[in-house]
PDB file of C-alpha atoms in Angstrom:
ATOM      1  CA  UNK R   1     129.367  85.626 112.636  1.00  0.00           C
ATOM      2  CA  UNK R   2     128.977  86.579 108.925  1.00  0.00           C
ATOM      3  CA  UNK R   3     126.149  89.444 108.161  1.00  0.00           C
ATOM      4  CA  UNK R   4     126.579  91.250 111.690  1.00  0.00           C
ATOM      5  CA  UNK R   5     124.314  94.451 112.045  1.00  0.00           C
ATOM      6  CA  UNK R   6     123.307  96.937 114.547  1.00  0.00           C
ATOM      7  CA  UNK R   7     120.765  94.457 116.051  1.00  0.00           C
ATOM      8  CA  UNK R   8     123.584  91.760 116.516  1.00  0.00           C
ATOM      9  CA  UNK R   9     125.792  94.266 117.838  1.00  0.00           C
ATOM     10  CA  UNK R  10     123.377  95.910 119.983  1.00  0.00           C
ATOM     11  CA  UNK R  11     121.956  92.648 121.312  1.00  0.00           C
ATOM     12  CA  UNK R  12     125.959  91.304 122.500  1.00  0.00           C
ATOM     13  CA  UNK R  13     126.406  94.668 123.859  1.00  0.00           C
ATOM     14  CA  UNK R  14     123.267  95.062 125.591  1.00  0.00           C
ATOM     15  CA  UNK R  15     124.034  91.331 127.195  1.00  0.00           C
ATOM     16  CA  UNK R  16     127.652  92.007 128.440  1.00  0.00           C
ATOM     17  CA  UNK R  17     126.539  95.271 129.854  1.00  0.00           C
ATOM     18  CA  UNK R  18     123.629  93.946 131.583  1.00  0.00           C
ATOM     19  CA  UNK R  19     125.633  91.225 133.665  1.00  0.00           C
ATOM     20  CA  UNK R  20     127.850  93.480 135.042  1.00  0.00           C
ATOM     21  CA  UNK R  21     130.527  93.521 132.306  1.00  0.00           C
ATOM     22  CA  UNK R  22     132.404  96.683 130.962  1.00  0.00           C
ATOM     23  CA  UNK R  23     135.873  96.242 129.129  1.00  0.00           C
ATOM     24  CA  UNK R  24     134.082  93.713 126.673  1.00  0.00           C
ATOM     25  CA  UNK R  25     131.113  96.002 125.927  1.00  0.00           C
ATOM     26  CA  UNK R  26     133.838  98.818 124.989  1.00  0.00           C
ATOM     27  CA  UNK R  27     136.362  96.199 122.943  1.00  0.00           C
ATOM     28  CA  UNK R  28     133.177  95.325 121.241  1.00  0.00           C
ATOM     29  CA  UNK R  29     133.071  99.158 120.446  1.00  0.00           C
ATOM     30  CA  UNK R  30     135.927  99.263 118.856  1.00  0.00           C
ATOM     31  CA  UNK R  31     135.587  96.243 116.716  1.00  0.00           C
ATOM     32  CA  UNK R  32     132.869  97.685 115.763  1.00  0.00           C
ATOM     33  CA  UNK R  33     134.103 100.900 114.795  1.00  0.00           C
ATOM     34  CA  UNK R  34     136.497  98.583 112.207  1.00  0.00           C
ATOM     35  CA  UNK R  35     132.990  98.071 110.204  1.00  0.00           C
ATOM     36  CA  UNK R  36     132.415 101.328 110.104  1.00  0.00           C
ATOM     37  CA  UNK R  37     128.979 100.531 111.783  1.00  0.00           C
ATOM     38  CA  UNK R  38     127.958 103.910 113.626  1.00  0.00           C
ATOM     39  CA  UNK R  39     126.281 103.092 117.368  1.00  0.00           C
ATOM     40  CA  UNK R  40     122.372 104.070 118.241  1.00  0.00           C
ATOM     41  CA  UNK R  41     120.461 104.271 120.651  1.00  0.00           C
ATOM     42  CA  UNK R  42     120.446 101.233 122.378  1.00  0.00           C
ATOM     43  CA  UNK R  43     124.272 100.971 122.212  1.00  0.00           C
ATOM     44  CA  UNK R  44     125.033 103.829 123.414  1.00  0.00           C
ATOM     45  CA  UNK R  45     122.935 103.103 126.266  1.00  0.00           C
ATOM     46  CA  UNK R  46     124.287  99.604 126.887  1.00  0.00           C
ATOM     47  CA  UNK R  47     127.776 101.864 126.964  1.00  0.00           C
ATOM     48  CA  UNK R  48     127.175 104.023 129.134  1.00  0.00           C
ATOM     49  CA  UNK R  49     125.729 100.946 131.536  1.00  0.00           C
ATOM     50  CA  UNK R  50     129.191  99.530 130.889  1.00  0.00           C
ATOM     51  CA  UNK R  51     130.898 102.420 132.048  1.00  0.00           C
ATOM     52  CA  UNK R  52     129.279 102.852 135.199  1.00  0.00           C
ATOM     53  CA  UNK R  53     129.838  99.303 135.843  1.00  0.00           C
ATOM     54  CA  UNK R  54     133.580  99.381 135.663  1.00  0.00           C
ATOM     55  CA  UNK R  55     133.627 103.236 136.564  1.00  0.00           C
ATOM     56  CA  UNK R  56     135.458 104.092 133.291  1.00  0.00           C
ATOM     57  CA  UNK R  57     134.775 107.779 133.820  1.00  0.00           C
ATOM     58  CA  UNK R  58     137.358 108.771 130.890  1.00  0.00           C
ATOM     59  CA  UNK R  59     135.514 106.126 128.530  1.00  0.00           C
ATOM     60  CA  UNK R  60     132.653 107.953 129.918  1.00  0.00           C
ATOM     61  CA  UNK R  61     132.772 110.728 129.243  1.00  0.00           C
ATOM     62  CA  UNK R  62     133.985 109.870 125.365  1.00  0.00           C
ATOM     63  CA  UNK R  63     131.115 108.454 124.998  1.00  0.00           C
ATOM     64  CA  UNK R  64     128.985 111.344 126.410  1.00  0.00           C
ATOM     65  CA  UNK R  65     130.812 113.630 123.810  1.00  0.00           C
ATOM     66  CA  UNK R  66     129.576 111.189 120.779  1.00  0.00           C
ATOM     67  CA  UNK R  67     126.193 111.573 122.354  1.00  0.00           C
ATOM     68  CA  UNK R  68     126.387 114.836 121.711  1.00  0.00           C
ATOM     69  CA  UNK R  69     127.715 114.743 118.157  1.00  0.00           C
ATOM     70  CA  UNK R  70     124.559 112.390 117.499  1.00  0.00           C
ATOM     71  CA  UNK R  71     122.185 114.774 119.053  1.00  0.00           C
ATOM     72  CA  UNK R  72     121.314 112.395 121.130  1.00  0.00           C
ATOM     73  CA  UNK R  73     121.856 114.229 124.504  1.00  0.00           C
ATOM     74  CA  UNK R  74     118.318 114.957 124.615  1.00  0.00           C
ATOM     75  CA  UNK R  75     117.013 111.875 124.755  1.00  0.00           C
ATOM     76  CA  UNK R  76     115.021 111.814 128.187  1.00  0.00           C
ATOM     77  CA  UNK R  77     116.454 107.838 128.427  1.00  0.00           C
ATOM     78  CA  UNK R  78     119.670 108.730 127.385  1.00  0.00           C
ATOM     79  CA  UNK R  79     120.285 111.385 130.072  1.00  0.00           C
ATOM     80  CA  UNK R  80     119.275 109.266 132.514  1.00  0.00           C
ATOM     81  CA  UNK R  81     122.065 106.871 131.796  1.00  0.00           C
ATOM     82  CA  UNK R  82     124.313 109.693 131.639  1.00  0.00           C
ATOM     83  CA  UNK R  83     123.508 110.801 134.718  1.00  0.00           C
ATOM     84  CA  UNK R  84     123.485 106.880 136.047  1.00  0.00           C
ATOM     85  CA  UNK R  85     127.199 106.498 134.738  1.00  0.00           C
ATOM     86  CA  UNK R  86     128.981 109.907 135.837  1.00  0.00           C
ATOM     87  CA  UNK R  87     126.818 108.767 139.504  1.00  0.00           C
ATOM     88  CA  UNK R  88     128.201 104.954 139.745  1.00  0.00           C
ATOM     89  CA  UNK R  89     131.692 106.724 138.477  1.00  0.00           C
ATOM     90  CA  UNK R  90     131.599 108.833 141.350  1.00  0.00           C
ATOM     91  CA  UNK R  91     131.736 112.047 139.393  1.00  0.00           C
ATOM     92  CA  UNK R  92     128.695 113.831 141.318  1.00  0.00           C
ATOM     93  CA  UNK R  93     129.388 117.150 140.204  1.00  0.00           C
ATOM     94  CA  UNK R  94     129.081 115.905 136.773  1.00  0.00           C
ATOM     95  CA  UNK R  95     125.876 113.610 136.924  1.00  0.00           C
ATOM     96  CA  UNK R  96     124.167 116.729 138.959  1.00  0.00           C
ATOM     97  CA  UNK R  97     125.168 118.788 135.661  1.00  0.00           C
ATOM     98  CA  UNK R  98     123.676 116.383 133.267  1.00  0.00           C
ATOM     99  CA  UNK R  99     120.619 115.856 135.642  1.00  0.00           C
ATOM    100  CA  UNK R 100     120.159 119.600 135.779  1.00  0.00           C
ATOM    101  CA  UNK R 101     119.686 119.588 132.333  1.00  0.00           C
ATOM    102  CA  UNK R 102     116.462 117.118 132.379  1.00  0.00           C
ATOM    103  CA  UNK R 103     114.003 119.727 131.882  1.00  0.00           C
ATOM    104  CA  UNK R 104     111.124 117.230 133.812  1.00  0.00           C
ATOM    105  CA  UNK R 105     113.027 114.398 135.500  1.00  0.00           C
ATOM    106  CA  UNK R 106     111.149 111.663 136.365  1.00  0.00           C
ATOM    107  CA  UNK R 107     111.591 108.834 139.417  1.00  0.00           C
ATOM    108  CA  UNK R 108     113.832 107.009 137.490  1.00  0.00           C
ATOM    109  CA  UNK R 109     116.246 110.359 137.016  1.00  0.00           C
ATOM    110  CA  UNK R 110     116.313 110.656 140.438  1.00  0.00           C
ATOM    111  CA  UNK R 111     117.008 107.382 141.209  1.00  0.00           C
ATOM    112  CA  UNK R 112     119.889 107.415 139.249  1.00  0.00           C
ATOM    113  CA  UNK R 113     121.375 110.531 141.287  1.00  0.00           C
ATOM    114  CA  UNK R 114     120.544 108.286 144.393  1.00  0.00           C
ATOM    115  CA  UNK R 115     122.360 106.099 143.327  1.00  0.00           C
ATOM    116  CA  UNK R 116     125.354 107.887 142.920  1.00  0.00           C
ATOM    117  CA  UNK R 117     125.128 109.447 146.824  1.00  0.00           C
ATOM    118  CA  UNK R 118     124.461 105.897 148.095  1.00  0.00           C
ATOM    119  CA  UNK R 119     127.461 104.767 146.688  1.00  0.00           C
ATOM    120  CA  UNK R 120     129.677 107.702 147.811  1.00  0.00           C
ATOM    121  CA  UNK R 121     128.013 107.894 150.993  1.00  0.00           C
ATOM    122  CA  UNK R 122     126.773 112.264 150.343  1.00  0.00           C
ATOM    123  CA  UNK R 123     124.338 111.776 152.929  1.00  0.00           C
ATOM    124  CA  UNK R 124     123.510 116.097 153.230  1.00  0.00           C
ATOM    125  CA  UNK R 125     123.202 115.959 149.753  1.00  0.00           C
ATOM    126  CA  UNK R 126     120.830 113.558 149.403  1.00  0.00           C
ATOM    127  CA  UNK R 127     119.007 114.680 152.138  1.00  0.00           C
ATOM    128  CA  UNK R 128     119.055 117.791 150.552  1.00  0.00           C
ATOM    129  CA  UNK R 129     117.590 116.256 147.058  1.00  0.00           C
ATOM    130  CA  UNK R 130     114.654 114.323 148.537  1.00  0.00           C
ATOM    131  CA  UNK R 131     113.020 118.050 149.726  1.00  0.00           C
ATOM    132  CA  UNK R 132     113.888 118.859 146.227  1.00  0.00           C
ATOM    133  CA  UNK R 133     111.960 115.940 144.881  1.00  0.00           C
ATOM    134  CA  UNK R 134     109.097 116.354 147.295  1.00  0.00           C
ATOM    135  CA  UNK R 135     108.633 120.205 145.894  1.00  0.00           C
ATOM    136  CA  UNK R 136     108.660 118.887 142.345  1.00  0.00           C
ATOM    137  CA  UNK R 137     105.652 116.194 143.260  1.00  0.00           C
ATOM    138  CA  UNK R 138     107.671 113.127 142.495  1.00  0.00           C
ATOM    139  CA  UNK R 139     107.108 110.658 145.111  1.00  0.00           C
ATOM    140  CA  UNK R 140     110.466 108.506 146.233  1.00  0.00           C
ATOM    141  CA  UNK R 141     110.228 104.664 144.763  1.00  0.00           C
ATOM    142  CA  UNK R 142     111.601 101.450 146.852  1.00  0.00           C
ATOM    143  CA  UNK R 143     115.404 102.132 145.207  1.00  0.00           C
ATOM    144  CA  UNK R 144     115.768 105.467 146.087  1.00  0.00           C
ATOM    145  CA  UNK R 145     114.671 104.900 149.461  1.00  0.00           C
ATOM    146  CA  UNK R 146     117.352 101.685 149.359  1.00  0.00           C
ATOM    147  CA  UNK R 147     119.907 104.161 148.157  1.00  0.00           C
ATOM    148  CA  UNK R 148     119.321 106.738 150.647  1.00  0.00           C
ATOM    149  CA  UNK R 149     119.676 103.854 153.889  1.00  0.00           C
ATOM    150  CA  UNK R 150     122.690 103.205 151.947  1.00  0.00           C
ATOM    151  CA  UNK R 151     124.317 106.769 151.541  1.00  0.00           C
ATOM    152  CA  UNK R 152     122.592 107.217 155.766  1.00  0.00           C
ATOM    153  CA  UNK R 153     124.988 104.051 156.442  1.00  0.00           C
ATOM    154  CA  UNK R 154     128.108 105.037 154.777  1.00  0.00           C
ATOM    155  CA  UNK R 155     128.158 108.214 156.593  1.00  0.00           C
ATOM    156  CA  UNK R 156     127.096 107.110 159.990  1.00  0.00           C
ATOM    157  CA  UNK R 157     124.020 108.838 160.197  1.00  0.00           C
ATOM    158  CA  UNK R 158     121.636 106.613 162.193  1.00  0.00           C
ATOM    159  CA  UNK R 159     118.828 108.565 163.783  1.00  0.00           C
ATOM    160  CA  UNK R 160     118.499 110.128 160.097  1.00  0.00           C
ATOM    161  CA  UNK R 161     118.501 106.149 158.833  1.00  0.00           C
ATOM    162  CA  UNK R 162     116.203 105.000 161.061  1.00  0.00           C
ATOM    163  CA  UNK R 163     113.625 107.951 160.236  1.00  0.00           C
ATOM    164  CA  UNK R 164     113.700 107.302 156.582  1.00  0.00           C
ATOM    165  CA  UNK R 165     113.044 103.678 157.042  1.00  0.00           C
ATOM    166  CA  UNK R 166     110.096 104.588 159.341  1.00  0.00           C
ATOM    167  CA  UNK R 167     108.806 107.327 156.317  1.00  0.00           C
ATOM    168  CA  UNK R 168     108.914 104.273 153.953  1.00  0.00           C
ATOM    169  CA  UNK R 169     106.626 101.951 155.647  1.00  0.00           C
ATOM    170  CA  UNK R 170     104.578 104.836 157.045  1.00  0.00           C
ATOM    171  CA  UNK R 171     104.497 107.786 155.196  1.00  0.00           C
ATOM    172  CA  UNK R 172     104.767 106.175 151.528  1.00  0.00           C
ATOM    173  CA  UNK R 173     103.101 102.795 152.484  1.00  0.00           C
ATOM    174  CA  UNK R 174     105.984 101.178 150.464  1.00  0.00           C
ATOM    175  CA  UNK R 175     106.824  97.009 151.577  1.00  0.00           C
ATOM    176  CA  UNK R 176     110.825  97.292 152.529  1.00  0.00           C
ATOM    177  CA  UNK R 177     112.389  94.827 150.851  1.00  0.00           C
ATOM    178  CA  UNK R 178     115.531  92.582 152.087  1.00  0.00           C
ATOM    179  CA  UNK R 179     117.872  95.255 150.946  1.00  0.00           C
ATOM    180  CA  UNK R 180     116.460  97.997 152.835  1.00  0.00           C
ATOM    181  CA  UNK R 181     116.319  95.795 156.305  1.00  0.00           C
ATOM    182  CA  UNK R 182     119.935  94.851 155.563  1.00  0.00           C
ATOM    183  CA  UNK R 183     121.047  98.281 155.062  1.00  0.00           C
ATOM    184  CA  UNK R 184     119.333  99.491 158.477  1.00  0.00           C
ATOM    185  CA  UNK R 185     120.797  96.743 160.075  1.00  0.00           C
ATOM    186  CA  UNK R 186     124.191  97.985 158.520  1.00  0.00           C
ATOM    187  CA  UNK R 187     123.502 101.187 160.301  1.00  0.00           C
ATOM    188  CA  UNK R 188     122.695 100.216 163.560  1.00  0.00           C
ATOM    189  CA  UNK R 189     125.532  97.813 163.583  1.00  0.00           C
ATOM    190  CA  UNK R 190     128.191 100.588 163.108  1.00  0.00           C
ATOM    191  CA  UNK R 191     126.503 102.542 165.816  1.00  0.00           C
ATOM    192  CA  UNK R 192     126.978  99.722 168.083  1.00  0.00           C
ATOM    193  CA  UNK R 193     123.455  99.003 168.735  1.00  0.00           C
ATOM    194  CA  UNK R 194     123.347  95.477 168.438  1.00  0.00           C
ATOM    195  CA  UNK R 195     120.600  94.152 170.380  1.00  0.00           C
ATOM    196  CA  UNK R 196     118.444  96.911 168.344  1.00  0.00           C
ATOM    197  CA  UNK R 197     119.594  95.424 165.047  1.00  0.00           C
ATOM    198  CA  UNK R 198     119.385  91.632 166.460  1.00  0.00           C
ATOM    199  CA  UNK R 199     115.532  92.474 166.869  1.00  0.00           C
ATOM    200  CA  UNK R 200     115.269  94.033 163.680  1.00  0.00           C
ATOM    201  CA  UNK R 201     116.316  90.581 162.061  1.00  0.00           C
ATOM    202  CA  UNK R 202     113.614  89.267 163.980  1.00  0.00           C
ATOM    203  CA  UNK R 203     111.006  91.802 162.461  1.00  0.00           C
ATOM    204  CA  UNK R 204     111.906  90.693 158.736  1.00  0.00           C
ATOM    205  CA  UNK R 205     108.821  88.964 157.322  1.00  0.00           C
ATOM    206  CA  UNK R 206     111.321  86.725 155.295  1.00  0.00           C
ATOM    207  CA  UNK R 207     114.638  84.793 155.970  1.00  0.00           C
ATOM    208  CA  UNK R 208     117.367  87.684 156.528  1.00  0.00           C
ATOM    209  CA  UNK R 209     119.535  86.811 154.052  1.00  0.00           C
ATOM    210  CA  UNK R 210     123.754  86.040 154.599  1.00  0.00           C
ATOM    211  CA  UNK R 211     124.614  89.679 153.740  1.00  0.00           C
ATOM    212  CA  UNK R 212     122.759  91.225 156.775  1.00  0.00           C
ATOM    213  CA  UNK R 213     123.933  88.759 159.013  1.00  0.00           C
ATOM    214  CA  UNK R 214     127.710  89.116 158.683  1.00  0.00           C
ATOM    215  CA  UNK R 215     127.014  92.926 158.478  1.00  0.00           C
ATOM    216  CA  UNK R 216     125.798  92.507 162.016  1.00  0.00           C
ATOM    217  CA  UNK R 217     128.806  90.185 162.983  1.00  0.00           C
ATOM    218  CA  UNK R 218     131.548  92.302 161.337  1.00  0.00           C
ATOM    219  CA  UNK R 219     130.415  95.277 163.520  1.00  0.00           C
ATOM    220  CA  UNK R 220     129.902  93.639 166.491  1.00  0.00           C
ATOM    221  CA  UNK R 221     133.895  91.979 166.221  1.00  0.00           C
ATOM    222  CA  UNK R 222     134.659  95.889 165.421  1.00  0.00           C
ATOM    223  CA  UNK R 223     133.311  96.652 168.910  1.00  0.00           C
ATOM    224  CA  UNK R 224     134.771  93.750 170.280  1.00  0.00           C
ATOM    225  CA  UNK R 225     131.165  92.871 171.672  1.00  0.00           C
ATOM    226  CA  UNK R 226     131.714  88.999 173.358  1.00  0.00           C
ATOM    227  CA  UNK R 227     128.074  88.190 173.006  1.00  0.00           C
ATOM    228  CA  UNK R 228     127.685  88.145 169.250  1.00  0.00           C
ATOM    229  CA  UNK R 229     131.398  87.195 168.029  1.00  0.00           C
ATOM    230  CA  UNK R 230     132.013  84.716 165.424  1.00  0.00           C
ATOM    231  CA  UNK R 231     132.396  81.533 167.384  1.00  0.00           C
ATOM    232  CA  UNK R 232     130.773  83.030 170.519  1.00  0.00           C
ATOM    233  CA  UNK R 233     128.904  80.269 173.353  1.00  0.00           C
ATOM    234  CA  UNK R 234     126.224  82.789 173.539  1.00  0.00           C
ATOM    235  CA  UNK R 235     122.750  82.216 172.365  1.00  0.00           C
ATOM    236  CA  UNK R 236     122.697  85.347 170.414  1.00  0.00           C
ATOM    237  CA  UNK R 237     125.673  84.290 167.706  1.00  0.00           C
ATOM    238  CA  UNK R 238     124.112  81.076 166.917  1.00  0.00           C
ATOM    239  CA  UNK R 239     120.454  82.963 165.662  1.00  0.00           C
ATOM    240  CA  UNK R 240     122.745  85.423 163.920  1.00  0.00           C
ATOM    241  CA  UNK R 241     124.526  82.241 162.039  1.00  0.00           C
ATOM    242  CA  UNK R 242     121.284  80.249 161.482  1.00  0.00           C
ATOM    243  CA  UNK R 243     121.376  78.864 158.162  1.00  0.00           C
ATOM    244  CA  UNK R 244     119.402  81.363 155.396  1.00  0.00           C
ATOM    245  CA  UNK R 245     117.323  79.377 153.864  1.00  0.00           C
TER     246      UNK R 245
END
């Protein structure tokens, strides 16, 4: 493409990063480096997306230190994508450092720290943050409550699951969405409780979708529980199986 500028170069990165993709978004980097065009804003955020994707955290944090040489490091946006990258890179010390820094953080700060506990599975800490939250008058939004089922079912923790799943119907008057019922019935299927998670499927007010069934199934094979198994005669296996619509 003859003419390319920032907005060309912006708008391929910005694609590649938001579907997931990370080595391109970085080539594309250093090509354009070889133009001597300088990144902004927007690419730097669509690079930091990148990184977290991939969980580059050496690329990272590169790219954290141009930031900085831009003076862009306190850009409210720009910190939260810091703090989103060194989270989905599993660095948590780091993304608490960088979040620390956010003189007012806002819900989508902290959902970007929730993110990084879901995916490590720092249940104490997280439990730890939403008091935190609660004493600085932000109110938890649908993903952080997703992240911290998440982080509850990675380490285990199912009373402590179960109770944040009640506060978000109850206590926040917040709609769970498919990804919160599937992590639940994560939970409850690594604490054995089958029949409790079988009726939670039931509860869903739409289709549960393939993910939460073979959660269910892989647990119950891991307790080597006859009545659900893959395959099974009883009832039970073929609702699990039913076709998601």
């Amino acid at each position: 493409m003859d003419n390319r500028n920032e907005l060309t170069w912006g708008a391929l990165m910005s694609g590649y990063a938001r579907q997931g993709y990370g080595f391109p978004v970085l080539e594309l980097l250093e090509a354009m480096q070889e133009e001597d065009i300088k990144p902004n804003k927007v690419m730097f955020l669509s690079l930091l997306r990148a990184c977290g994707n991939i969980g580059a955290v050496l690329h990272g944090r590169w790219i954290h230190a141009k930031i900085i040489i831009h003076s862009l490091d306190i850009d409210t946006a720009i910190r939260n994508s810091i703090v989103d990258m060194y989270a989905r890179c599993g660095s948590l010390d780091e993304a608490q450092r960088v979040f620390s820094l956010i003189q007012d953080p806002d819900v989508v700060s902290w959902s970007s720290l929730f993110a990084g506990y879901a995916q490590n599975g720092t249940y104490d800490v997280a439990a730890q943050q939403i008091e935190a939250m609660d004493r600085g008058g932000i109110k938890p939004n649908t993903a952080i409550f997703a992240s911290l089922l998440s982080a509850c079912s990675r380490a285990g923790v199912m009373a402590e699951g179960c109770e944040f799943f009640n506060d978000l119907i109850e206590d926040f008057g917040l709609l769970p969405s498919l990804e919160h019922y599937s992590c639940v019935i994560d939970l409850l299927g690594r604490g054995g409780c089958f029949n409790e998670a079988k009726d939670l499927l039931k509860t869903m007010p739409s289709s549960p979708n393939f993910i939460a069934r073979m959660s269910l199934l892989t647990h119950t094979r891991t307790f080597n529980n006859p009545r659900y198994e893959a395959g099974s005669r009883y009832p039970a296996n073929s609702y699990i199986l039913t076709k998601v619509n």
